[in-house]
C-alpha cells in the first residue's frame, strides 16, 4: 500500500506553523518514566480499616526520626520491611474531600467508605457521588475503544455483613459495582475458553487500519526528520541546539510508533491459564476458617497476576475484609468484646479505645494487620515473578495501592496509613517515606491516573484537589 507523503507546505500548515517554519514543538511530552508499549497496571488493595495510630509510628534504622530514605515500618506492619525498597510510605495525607461534604453519611463507616476511593461529595448517605479511582482509570484507558477484554476486576476475599454491602467500588454517582468473593466464579468469567498464546501471533494478510495509521504517522515523521537535516546547516549554533531538541522528541515519537501498531501489547510466555492455582468452589462463609481465607486470597492474587500477564485487564480492586477467626486467634467475647468490630473500636488511640493498652487485645489486632501486610507483600512478589520485555518485571509496571476506608480504628479520616508499591517504570521510586501536611488524597489519585496515562489534573472534588501529589513521582 502506497502511503501519502505530505508536502512541506501542507505539513507546516497542518501544524499551524508560519512560512519561517518556527521550530516544531515537541510532539509528545518527554518524561523520565515513559513505559514504552508495556502497559501500566493498577491494583487497589483495599484493607478496610486503618491502623491504630498509637502503634503506627515510624523511626529511622537508628531509632530516631524517620527521613525520606531512612525509615522502618512499625511492628504492626513489620512484614513490609522485607520489601521496603519497592514501597513509598505516605505520611500526612487526609480525606479532605470528606470534610467539605454537606451530605451526612448514614453511619461513621460510610463517611470514609464513600470518600476513600471516589473523593467527591456523596450521592446520598451511603453511596459516593462519582466513580472510584479504579473505575475512573479503567474507563479512561479503555476509551474511546477497549484495549483489554475486561475493563476491570472487583474482588473480595470473603463476604461478611459489612463487605457484602461495601460500596467503595462505583462506576459513577450512586452506581455501585458489587465485589465478587468467589475465586471459581472469577476464573470462570475470565478464563473459561481462554487459550494462552503458544506461538507468535500470525500476521494478517494485509495491514490493519491501526497499522496503516501508524505507518502514515511514521511517514510524516520521516519527512520531518529529513526536513530538519536540510535546514540545520543554515542555522546558528543556538538555533541548531533548539532544533536538535525537537528532532530528539520526534525520534522518540517515531520509536514509540515502531513498538507496535497503535501501541498494542502482545502477552508473552508468562501468560498462562491459572487453573492449577485457583481453588475451585471455595466457601465464602463468614468468618471463614484460616484454610478458606488462605486459599481464597492465594487464588484471587493468582487470578490478578494471570489476568495482567495475559493483558485481559489492567485494573483490579481487591478487598480483604476482616480476616478474624482462627487465622489470627480472635474469639468472640475475648477481652470483653462482643465481636471483631467491637475490638476494632476499642483498640483505637482515642478515648473510645478502652483496650488500647491491653496486651492481649493489641496482640490480636497486630496479628490481623501483619497478616494483611503479608498478603500485600505476597501480591507484590507474584508481580515480581513475571518478566517484562524490557528486562524489568510486572511489578515495575504495576502500581499497587494499600489503602482503606478509614485512617484509624476510631473512624479517623486523617493521617491515612496508605502505602504505594511497585510502579518504578512510571516514576514511583520505592524506598521512600514521603511526609506531607494535610495533603488531600485526591492528589494521590491524580498522580496514579497520570501514571496510567490518563491526562488529568484533578480527580473527585475539584475544590479540594490541587493536582498531583508533590514529589511522589520522580
Tab-separated table of C-alpha atoms in Angstrom:
chain	number	residue	atom	x	y	z
A	1	UNK	CA	0.000	0.000	0.000
A	2	UNK	CA	1.355	3.400	-1.015
A	3	UNK	CA	1.351	5.923	1.775
A	4	UNK	CA	0.649	9.566	1.061
A	5	UNK	CA	3.542	11.872	1.863
A	6	UNK	CA	2.561	15.480	2.576
A	7	UNK	CA	4.303	18.463	1.096
A	8	UNK	CA	6.426	20.654	3.340
A	9	UNK	CA	3.869	23.439	2.999
A	10	UNK	CA	0.862	21.254	3.855
A	11	UNK	CA	2.690	19.746	6.821
A	12	UNK	CA	3.636	23.168	8.169
A	13	UNK	CA	0.092	24.377	7.633
A	14	UNK	CA	-1.299	21.360	9.447
A	15	UNK	CA	0.891	22.185	12.399
A	16	UNK	CA	-0.127	25.824	12.311
A	17	UNK	CA	3.424	26.964	11.503
A	18	UNK	CA	4.338	30.101	9.592
A	19	UNK	CA	6.406	30.310	6.424
A	20	UNK	CA	9.567	30.537	8.523
A	21	UNK	CA	8.741	27.071	9.875
A	22	UNK	CA	9.167	28.049	13.512
A	23	UNK	CA	10.731	25.223	15.425
A	24	UNK	CA	8.433	22.246	15.666
A	25	UNK	CA	7.089	21.801	19.201
A	26	UNK	CA	7.670	18.522	20.998
A	27	UNK	CA	5.005	16.123	19.759
A	28	UNK	CA	4.982	14.093	22.954
A	29	UNK	CA	5.764	15.400	26.413
A	30	UNK	CA	9.071	13.852	27.407
A	31	UNK	CA	9.373	12.263	30.837
A	32	UNK	CA	11.951	10.161	32.614
A	33	UNK	CA	9.410	7.426	33.282
A	34	UNK	CA	7.870	6.585	29.910
A	35	UNK	CA	6.895	2.913	29.907
A	36	UNK	CA	7.053	2.266	26.176
A	37	UNK	CA	4.459	-0.214	24.925
A	38	UNK	CA	4.457	-2.296	28.115
A	39	UNK	CA	1.127	-1.469	29.766
A	40	UNK	CA	0.927	0.065	33.203
A	41	UNK	CA	-1.454	-1.743	35.557
A	42	UNK	CA	-3.175	-0.782	38.793
A	43	UNK	CA	-4.200	-2.761	41.862
A	44	UNK	CA	-6.186	-1.041	44.591
A	45	UNK	CA	-5.521	-3.247	47.620
A	46	UNK	CA	-8.348	-2.243	49.955
A	47	UNK	CA	-7.891	-3.425	53.553
A	48	UNK	CA	-10.946	-1.698	55.027
A	49	UNK	CA	-9.931	-0.471	58.458
A	50	UNK	CA	-6.993	1.780	59.221
A	51	UNK	CA	-4.197	1.139	61.703
A	52	UNK	CA	-4.274	2.120	65.418
A	53	UNK	CA	-2.428	5.427	65.459
A	54	UNK	CA	-0.652	4.945	68.779
A	55	UNK	CA	1.267	1.945	67.406
A	56	UNK	CA	1.876	3.229	63.873
A	57	UNK	CA	4.972	5.301	64.485
A	58	UNK	CA	7.909	5.244	62.077
A	59	UNK	CA	11.521	5.590	63.144
A	60	UNK	CA	14.853	5.575	61.397
A	61	UNK	CA	17.028	2.475	61.476
A	62	UNK	CA	18.914	4.061	64.368
A	63	UNK	CA	15.759	4.784	66.343
A	64	UNK	CA	15.495	8.491	65.580
A	65	UNK	CA	13.018	10.397	63.441
A	66	UNK	CA	12.413	8.873	60.004
A	67	UNK	CA	13.729	10.544	56.881
A	68	UNK	CA	12.748	10.077	53.255
A	69	UNK	CA	15.243	7.261	52.754
A	70	UNK	CA	15.805	6.026	56.328
A	71	UNK	CA	12.695	4.548	57.904
A	72	UNK	CA	11.430	1.323	59.460
A	73	UNK	CA	7.853	0.063	59.441
A	74	UNK	CA	6.422	-0.338	62.960
A	75	UNK	CA	5.779	-3.819	64.310
A	76	UNK	CA	2.096	-3.763	63.368
A	77	UNK	CA	3.138	-3.783	59.684
A	78	UNK	CA	6.521	-5.428	60.074
A	79	UNK	CA	6.191	-7.751	57.009
A	80	UNK	CA	6.558	-4.684	54.791
A	81	UNK	CA	10.130	-4.089	55.936
A	82	UNK	CA	11.267	-7.006	53.745
A	83	UNK	CA	10.051	-5.206	50.592
A	84	UNK	CA	10.677	-1.638	51.707
A	85	UNK	CA	12.730	-0.869	48.599
A	86	UNK	CA	9.575	-1.312	46.496
A	87	UNK	CA	7.355	0.881	48.690
A	88	UNK	CA	6.520	4.532	49.217
A	89	UNK	CA	5.046	5.368	52.620
A	90	UNK	CA	2.620	8.297	52.602
A	91	UNK	CA	2.525	10.339	55.801
A	92	UNK	CA	0.243	13.316	56.444
A	93	UNK	CA	-2.384	12.605	53.769
A	94	UNK	CA	-6.055	13.189	54.684
A	95	UNK	CA	-9.507	12.592	53.205
A	96	UNK	CA	-10.009	16.320	52.854
A	97	UNK	CA	-12.934	15.760	50.484
A	98	UNK	CA	-14.961	14.249	53.339
A	99	UNK	CA	-14.591	17.392	55.462
A	100	UNK	CA	-16.401	19.569	52.924
A	101	UNK	CA	-19.185	17.112	52.064
A	102	UNK	CA	-22.512	18.530	53.266
A	103	UNK	CA	-24.442	15.286	52.740
A	104	UNK	CA	-24.421	13.419	56.038
A	105	UNK	CA	-23.343	9.767	55.922
A	106	UNK	CA	-25.698	7.027	57.084
A	107	UNK	CA	-23.101	5.939	59.624
A	108	UNK	CA	-19.492	6.593	60.564
A	109	UNK	CA	-18.171	3.835	58.311
A	110	UNK	CA	-19.922	5.222	55.248
A	111	UNK	CA	-18.317	8.591	55.907
A	112	UNK	CA	-14.973	7.141	54.906
A	113	UNK	CA	-16.219	4.396	52.632
A	114	UNK	CA	-17.929	6.848	50.291
A	115	UNK	CA	-14.847	9.074	50.044
A	116	UNK	CA	-11.877	6.693	50.246
A	117	UNK	CA	-11.791	5.891	46.508
A	118	UNK	CA	-14.167	8.475	44.991
A	119	UNK	CA	-13.042	11.591	46.920
A	120	UNK	CA	-16.163	13.507	45.966
A	121	UNK	CA	-19.401	14.582	47.657
A	122	UNK	CA	-21.798	11.748	48.394
A	123	UNK	CA	-24.754	10.966	46.176
A	124	UNK	CA	-26.702	10.101	49.319
A	125	UNK	CA	-25.987	8.863	52.834
A	126	UNK	CA	-24.247	5.662	51.817
A	127	UNK	CA	-23.032	5.965	48.216
A	128	UNK	CA	-20.386	8.058	46.519
A	129	UNK	CA	-21.178	10.866	44.120
A	130	UNK	CA	-18.758	9.769	41.421
A	131	UNK	CA	-16.593	6.912	40.160
A	132	UNK	CA	-13.995	5.260	42.348
A	133	UNK	CA	-10.426	5.784	41.140
A	134	UNK	CA	-10.111	2.224	39.823
A	135	UNK	CA	-13.234	2.594	37.665
A	136	UNK	CA	-12.292	6.100	36.556
A	137	UNK	CA	-8.929	4.870	35.287
A	138	UNK	CA	-10.334	1.647	33.806
A	139	UNK	CA	-12.874	3.611	31.781
A	140	UNK	CA	-10.317	6.202	30.664
A	141	UNK	CA	-7.746	3.721	29.367
A	142	UNK	CA	-10.446	1.781	27.532
A	143	UNK	CA	-11.806	4.853	25.756
A	144	UNK	CA	-12.628	5.554	23.014
A	145	UNK	CA	-12.086	1.872	22.210
A	146	UNK	CA	-11.404	-1.087	24.545
A	147	UNK	CA	-7.771	-2.105	24.994
A	148	UNK	CA	-8.498	-5.135	27.189
A	149	UNK	CA	-11.233	-7.765	27.215
A	150	UNK	CA	-12.307	-6.804	30.734
A	151	UNK	CA	-12.316	-3.202	31.837
A	152	UNK	CA	-11.506	-4.138	35.458
A	153	UNK	CA	-11.830	-6.754	38.197
A	154	UNK	CA	-13.597	-6.058	41.510
A	155	UNK	CA	-12.836	-8.794	44.031
A	156	UNK	CA	-13.449	-9.569	47.721
A	157	UNK	CA	-11.645	-12.094	49.898
A	158	UNK	CA	-14.852	-13.115	51.664
A	159	UNK	CA	-18.410	-11.986	52.253
A	160	UNK	CA	-19.438	-10.709	55.673
A	161	UNK	CA	-22.188	-8.467	56.991
A	162	UNK	CA	-20.185	-5.378	56.043
A	163	UNK	CA	-18.318	-6.448	52.915
A	164	UNK	CA	-21.436	-7.695	51.149
A	165	UNK	CA	-22.728	-4.117	51.252
A	166	UNK	CA	-19.375	-2.441	50.673
A	167	UNK	CA	-19.847	0.424	48.256
A	168	UNK	CA	-16.281	1.550	47.648
A	169	UNK	CA	-16.321	0.470	44.005
A	170	UNK	CA	-18.503	2.808	41.967
A	171	UNK	CA	-18.902	3.317	38.244
A	172	UNK	CA	-20.487	6.711	38.753
A	173	UNK	CA	-22.652	8.662	41.187
A	174	UNK	CA	-24.662	6.094	43.134
A	175	UNK	CA	-23.657	3.309	40.729
A	176	UNK	CA	-22.176	0.637	42.982
A	177	UNK	CA	-20.271	-2.283	41.482
A	178	UNK	CA	-20.580	-5.437	43.652
A	179	UNK	CA	-17.414	-7.223	44.690
A	180	UNK	CA	-17.024	-10.861	43.624
A	181	UNK	CA	-15.965	-13.103	46.561
A	182	UNK	CA	-15.740	-16.453	44.765
A	183	UNK	CA	-12.436	-17.290	43.026
A	184	UNK	CA	-14.108	-20.029	40.989
A	185	UNK	CA	-16.649	-17.546	39.608
A	186	UNK	CA	-13.879	-15.099	38.763
A	187	UNK	CA	-11.918	-17.816	36.990
A	188	UNK	CA	-14.960	-18.927	35.003
A	189	UNK	CA	-15.699	-15.372	33.924
A	190	UNK	CA	-12.165	-14.538	32.831
A	191	UNK	CA	-10.527	-17.752	31.698
A	192	UNK	CA	-13.353	-20.010	30.541
A	193	UNK	CA	-12.407	-20.963	26.983
A	194	UNK	CA	-9.319	-18.775	27.092
A	195	UNK	CA	-6.287	-20.096	25.231
A	196	UNK	CA	-2.957	-18.516	26.151
A	197	UNK	CA	-0.663	-17.739	23.206
A	198	UNK	CA	1.643	-20.656	22.461
A	199	UNK	CA	3.293	-19.314	19.346
A	200	UNK	CA	3.973	-15.922	17.880
A	201	UNK	CA	0.720	-14.458	16.583
A	202	UNK	CA	0.246	-14.800	12.827
A	203	UNK	CA	0.276	-11.607	10.846
A	204	UNK	CA	-2.860	-10.815	8.833
A	205	UNK	CA	-2.672	-10.926	5.071
A	206	UNK	CA	-2.733	-7.113	4.826
A	207	UNK	CA	-2.107	-4.232	7.204
A	208	UNK	CA	-4.865	-3.403	9.645
A	209	UNK	CA	-6.366	0.065	9.933
A	210	UNK	CA	-4.258	0.676	13.049
A	211	UNK	CA	-1.092	-0.397	11.230
A	212	UNK	CA	-1.894	1.868	8.284
A	213	UNK	CA	-2.434	4.784	10.661
A	214	UNK	CA	0.871	4.058	12.408
A	215	UNK	CA	2.728	3.829	9.093
A	216	UNK	CA	1.199	7.082	7.914
A	217	UNK	CA	2.265	8.813	11.107
A	218	UNK	CA	5.756	7.380	10.772
A	219	UNK	CA	5.900	8.558	7.157
A	220	UNK	CA	5.130	12.090	8.329
A	221	UNK	CA	7.852	11.850	10.963
A	222	UNK	CA	10.382	10.584	8.412
A	223	UNK	CA	9.567	13.607	6.292
A	224	UNK	CA	10.002	15.969	9.241
A	225	UNK	CA	13.374	14.489	10.165
A	226	UNK	CA	14.600	14.844	6.573
A	227	UNK	CA	13.412	18.439	6.586
A	228	UNK	CA	15.292	19.046	9.831
A	229	UNK	CA	18.542	17.723	8.357
A	230	UNK	CA	18.198	20.007	5.323
A	231	UNK	CA	17.578	23.124	7.400
A	232	UNK	CA	20.142	22.548	10.135
A	233	UNK	CA	23.311	23.747	8.264
A	234	UNK	CA	21.733	27.156	7.630
A	235	UNK	CA	21.030	27.856	11.291
A	236	UNK	CA	23.044	29.485	14.043
A	237	UNK	CA	24.538	27.297	16.784
A	238	UNK	CA	21.833	28.379	19.216
A	239	UNK	CA	19.055	27.500	16.779
A	240	UNK	CA	20.757	24.209	15.902
A	241	UNK	CA	20.672	23.277	19.587
A	242	UNK	CA	16.948	24.023	19.777
A	243	UNK	CA	16.300	22.140	16.567
A	244	UNK	CA	18.210	19.107	17.880
A	245	UNK	CA	15.994	19.017	20.955
A	246	UNK	CA	12.903	18.932	18.748
A	247	UNK	CA	14.491	16.337	16.483
A	248	UNK	CA	15.145	14.123	19.504
A	249	UNK	CA	11.485	14.457	20.519
A	250	UNK	CA	10.364	13.439	17.042
A	251	UNK	CA	12.683	10.412	17.056
A	252	UNK	CA	11.252	9.446	20.443
A	253	UNK	CA	7.764	9.517	18.952
A	254	UNK	CA	8.983	7.537	15.939
A	255	UNK	CA	10.355	4.818	18.220
A	256	UNK	CA	7.053	4.627	20.107
A	257	UNK	CA	5.204	4.052	16.836
A	258	UNK	CA	7.565	1.267	15.830
A	259	UNK	CA	6.772	-0.677	19.020
A	260	UNK	CA	3.509	-1.859	17.527
A	261	UNK	CA	0.552	-0.613	15.586
A	262	UNK	CA	-1.425	1.656	17.862
A	263	UNK	CA	0.864	0.848	20.794
A	264	UNK	CA	-0.579	-2.655	21.162
A	265	UNK	CA	0.832	-5.165	23.629
A	266	UNK	CA	1.327	-8.850	22.897
A	267	UNK	CA	1.334	-11.063	26.016
A	268	UNK	CA	4.485	-13.122	26.383
A	269	UNK	CA	5.315	-16.528	27.813
A	270	UNK	CA	4.101	-15.507	31.282
A	271	UNK	CA	0.512	-15.588	30.014
A	272	UNK	CA	-0.883	-18.901	31.223
A	273	UNK	CA	-4.128	-20.456	32.357
A	274	UNK	CA	-4.026	-20.322	36.207
A	275	UNK	CA	-6.300	-23.351	36.715
A	276	UNK	CA	-3.806	-25.181	38.899
A	277	UNK	CA	-3.505	-22.195	41.225
A	278	UNK	CA	-7.188	-21.456	41.762
A	279	UNK	CA	-9.241	-23.108	44.478
A	280	UNK	CA	-12.488	-24.088	42.799
A	281	UNK	CA	-15.652	-23.879	44.871
A	282	UNK	CA	-14.070	-22.151	47.873
A	283	UNK	CA	-16.670	-21.491	50.554
A	284	UNK	CA	-17.299	-17.872	51.498
A	285	UNK	CA	-18.939	-18.175	54.904
A	286	UNK	CA	-18.045	-15.509	57.475
A	287	UNK	CA	-15.972	-15.751	59.483
A	288	UNK	CA	-14.134	-18.184	57.274
A	289	UNK	CA	-11.621	-20.665	58.584
A	290	UNK	CA	-7.939	-19.963	58.081
A	291	UNK	CA	-7.861	-22.670	55.393
A	292	UNK	CA	-10.609	-20.965	53.387
A	293	UNK	CA	-9.191	-17.476	53.819
A	294	UNK	CA	-5.685	-18.513	52.790
A	295	UNK	CA	-6.989	-20.428	49.775
A	296	UNK	CA	-9.175	-17.524	48.663
A	297	UNK	CA	-6.537	-14.818	48.895
A	298	UNK	CA	-3.967	-17.020	47.138
A	299	UNK	CA	-6.448	-17.773	44.352
A	300	UNK	CA	-7.557	-14.171	43.943
A	301	UNK	CA	-3.960	-12.948	43.819
A	302	UNK	CA	-3.009	-15.540	41.221
A	303	UNK	CA	-6.041	-14.636	39.112
A	304	UNK	CA	-4.998	-10.976	39.065
A	305	UNK	CA	-1.407	-11.911	38.195
A	306	UNK	CA	-2.570	-14.101	35.302
A	307	UNK	CA	-5.149	-11.616	34.039
A	308	UNK	CA	-2.456	-8.924	33.940
A	309	UNK	CA	0.098	-11.220	32.282
A	310	UNK	CA	-2.409	-12.093	29.552
A	311	UNK	CA	-3.469	-8.429	29.262
A	312	UNK	CA	-7.103	-9.360	29.841
A	313	UNK	CA	-7.409	-6.360	32.159
A	314	UNK	CA	-5.118	-3.694	33.588
A	315	UNK	CA	-7.101	-2.624	36.652
A	316	UNK	CA	-8.129	-4.601	39.734
A	317	UNK	CA	-9.615	-3.840	43.135
A	318	UNK	CA	-9.009	-6.412	45.863
A	319	UNK	CA	-10.927	-6.142	49.144
A	320	UNK	CA	-9.561	-8.138	52.071
A	321	UNK	CA	-12.444	-7.581	54.534
A	322	UNK	CA	-11.799	-8.673	58.146
A	323	UNK	CA	-9.691	-11.869	58.457
A	324	UNK	CA	-10.801	-12.652	62.001
A	325	UNK	CA	-11.389	-16.123	63.337
A	326	UNK	CA	-8.822	-18.845	63.843
A	327	UNK	CA	-6.496	-17.121	61.361
A	328	UNK	CA	-5.473	-14.544	63.966
A	329	UNK	CA	-6.740	-16.192	67.144
A	330	UNK	CA	-9.730	-13.962	67.803
A	331	UNK	CA	-12.638	-15.453	69.741
A	332	UNK	CA	-15.971	-13.757	70.275
A	333	UNK	CA	-16.168	-12.262	73.748
A	334	UNK	CA	-12.411	-12.122	74.289
A	335	UNK	CA	-11.204	-9.129	76.308
A	336	UNK	CA	-14.810	-8.124	76.885
A	337	UNK	CA	-15.581	-7.500	73.209
A	338	UNK	CA	-18.834	-8.510	71.585
A	339	UNK	CA	-17.349	-9.143	68.135
A	340	UNK	CA	-14.438	-8.243	65.869
A	341	UNK	CA	-15.954	-4.873	65.023
A	342	UNK	CA	-16.114	-4.023	68.699
A	343	UNK	CA	-12.448	-4.970	69.102
A	344	UNK	CA	-11.516	-2.600	66.285
A	345	UNK	CA	-13.091	0.386	68.016
A	346	UNK	CA	-11.847	-0.499	71.483
A	347	UNK	CA	-8.244	-0.588	70.258
A	348	UNK	CA	-8.383	2.942	68.867
A	349	UNK	CA	-5.924	5.571	70.111
A	350	UNK	CA	-8.726	7.944	71.209
A	351	UNK	CA	-10.959	7.914	74.289
A	352	UNK	CA	-13.091	5.100	72.880
A	353	UNK	CA	-10.041	2.867	72.880
A	354	UNK	CA	-10.540	1.203	76.233
A	355	UNK	CA	-8.323	-1.715	75.154
A	356	UNK	CA	-5.565	0.329	73.504
A	357	UNK	CA	-3.163	-0.604	76.305
A	358	UNK	CA	-4.388	-4.179	76.728
A	359	UNK	CA	-1.544	-6.513	75.605
A	360	UNK	CA	-3.851	-9.370	74.600
A	361	UNK	CA	-6.223	-7.215	72.573
A	362	UNK	CA	-3.399	-5.322	70.878
A	363	UNK	CA	-1.600	-8.593	70.075
A	364	UNK	CA	-4.711	-9.838	68.240
A	365	UNK	CA	-5.028	-6.575	66.330
A	366	UNK	CA	-1.315	-6.607	65.472
A	367	UNK	CA	-1.592	-10.148	64.114
A	368	UNK	CA	-4.500	-9.052	61.919
A	369	UNK	CA	-2.660	-6.087	60.420
A	370	UNK	CA	0.522	-8.112	59.970
A	371	UNK	CA	-1.488	-10.736	58.084
A	372	UNK	CA	-2.897	-8.033	55.794
A	373	UNK	CA	0.571	-6.592	55.233
A	374	UNK	CA	1.901	-10.038	54.350
A	375	UNK	CA	-0.849	-10.585	51.762
A	376	UNK	CA	0.045	-7.242	50.204
A	377	UNK	CA	3.706	-8.298	50.114
A	378	UNK	CA	2.734	-11.646	48.574
A	379	UNK	CA	0.819	-9.852	45.803
A	380	UNK	CA	3.870	-7.741	45.001
A	381	UNK	CA	6.011	-10.870	44.901
A	382	UNK	CA	3.655	-12.505	42.374
A	383	UNK	CA	4.017	-9.438	40.174
A	384	UNK	CA	7.793	-9.561	40.569
A	385	UNK	CA	7.822	-13.122	39.234
A	386	UNK	CA	6.539	-12.032	35.808
A	387	UNK	CA	9.311	-10.792	33.482
A	388	UNK	CA	8.722	-7.969	31.009
A	389	UNK	CA	10.243	-7.491	27.555
A	390	UNK	CA	12.437	-4.609	28.723
A	391	UNK	CA	14.216	-6.718	31.351
A	392	UNK	CA	12.103	-5.429	34.225
A	393	UNK	CA	9.226	-7.210	35.958
A	394	UNK	CA	5.482	-6.735	36.069
A	395	UNK	CA	5.911	-5.134	39.494
A	396	UNK	CA	7.871	-2.296	37.892
A	397	UNK	CA	4.909	-1.662	35.590
A	398	UNK	CA	2.160	-2.070	38.201
A	399	UNK	CA	1.079	0.495	40.784
A	400	UNK	CA	-0.291	-1.227	43.903
A	401	UNK	CA	-2.049	0.956	46.467
A	402	UNK	CA	-2.567	-0.332	50.016
A	403	UNK	CA	-5.486	1.697	51.373
A	404	UNK	CA	-8.739	1.517	53.329
A	405	UNK	CA	-11.949	3.285	54.304
A	406	UNK	CA	-10.620	4.929	57.474
A	407	UNK	CA	-7.239	6.024	58.737
A	408	UNK	CA	-7.544	4.666	62.266
A	409	UNK	CA	-9.712	2.308	64.287
A	410	UNK	CA	-11.683	5.255	65.666
A	411	UNK	CA	-13.072	6.258	62.240
A	412	UNK	CA	-10.412	8.942	61.788
A	413	UNK	CA	-10.049	10.159	58.191
A	414	UNK	CA	-6.746	11.941	58.721
A	415	UNK	CA	-3.168	10.666	58.562
A	416	UNK	CA	-4.149	7.832	56.232
A	417	UNK	CA	-1.703	4.904	56.636
A	418	UNK	CA	-1.539	4.302	52.896
A	419	UNK	CA	1.370	2.778	51.018
A	420	UNK	CA	2.207	2.693	47.301
A	421	UNK	CA	4.047	-0.342	45.953
A	422	UNK	CA	5.719	-1.016	42.600
A	423	UNK	CA	5.398	1.296	39.608
A	424	UNK	CA	9.081	2.179	39.286
A	425	UNK	CA	8.774	2.225	35.468
A	426	UNK	CA	6.304	5.113	35.731
A	427	UNK	CA	8.109	7.171	38.329
A	428	UNK	CA	7.174	5.601	41.656
A	429	UNK	CA	10.658	5.219	43.095
A	430	UNK	CA	10.470	2.940	46.123
A	431	UNK	CA	12.307	3.024	49.426
A	432	UNK	CA	10.878	6.408	50.386
A	433	UNK	CA	8.962	7.864	53.338
A	434	UNK	CA	7.078	10.883	52.000
A	435	UNK	CA	5.906	13.404	54.580
A	436	UNK	CA	3.063	15.788	53.741
A	437	UNK	CA	0.876	18.179	55.696
A	438	UNK	CA	-2.869	17.601	55.321
A	439	UNK	CA	-2.442	16.684	51.646
A	440	UNK	CA	-5.799	15.787	50.029
A	441	UNK	CA	-5.895	12.163	48.965
A	442	UNK	CA	-7.435	13.363	45.683
A	443	UNK	CA	-3.900	14.421	44.722
A	444	UNK	CA	-2.615	10.873	45.113
A	445	UNK	CA	-5.288	9.676	42.700
A	446	UNK	CA	-4.254	12.322	40.167
A	447	UNK	CA	-0.666	11.032	40.377
A	448	UNK	CA	-1.802	7.449	39.853
A	449	UNK	CA	-4.117	8.395	36.982
A	450	UNK	CA	-1.298	10.248	35.234
A	451	UNK	CA	0.992	7.244	35.699
A	452	UNK	CA	-1.681	5.137	33.993
A	453	UNK	CA	-1.629	7.500	31.016
A	454	UNK	CA	-4.774	9.445	31.935
A	455	UNK	CA	-4.107	13.117	31.280
A	456	UNK	CA	-5.896	14.884	34.111
A	457	UNK	CA	-5.022	17.482	36.711
A	458	UNK	CA	-7.929	16.763	39.006
A	459	UNK	CA	-9.982	13.903	40.433
A	460	UNK	CA	-13.074	13.838	42.614
A	461	UNK	CA	-13.939	17.116	44.278
A	462	UNK	CA	-12.033	19.716	42.262
A	463	UNK	CA	-12.488	22.248	45.076
A	464	UNK	CA	-10.017	20.370	47.294
A	465	UNK	CA	-7.803	18.763	44.643
A	466	UNK	CA	-4.640	20.716	43.830
A	467	UNK	CA	-3.062	18.450	41.222
A	468	UNK	CA	-0.666	15.500	41.520
A	469	UNK	CA	0.856	14.746	44.926
A	470	UNK	CA	4.044	16.779	45.113
A	471	UNK	CA	7.282	14.828	44.763
A	472	UNK	CA	5.608	11.438	44.560
A	473	UNK	CA	6.743	10.575	41.025
A	474	UNK	CA	10.352	11.213	40.106
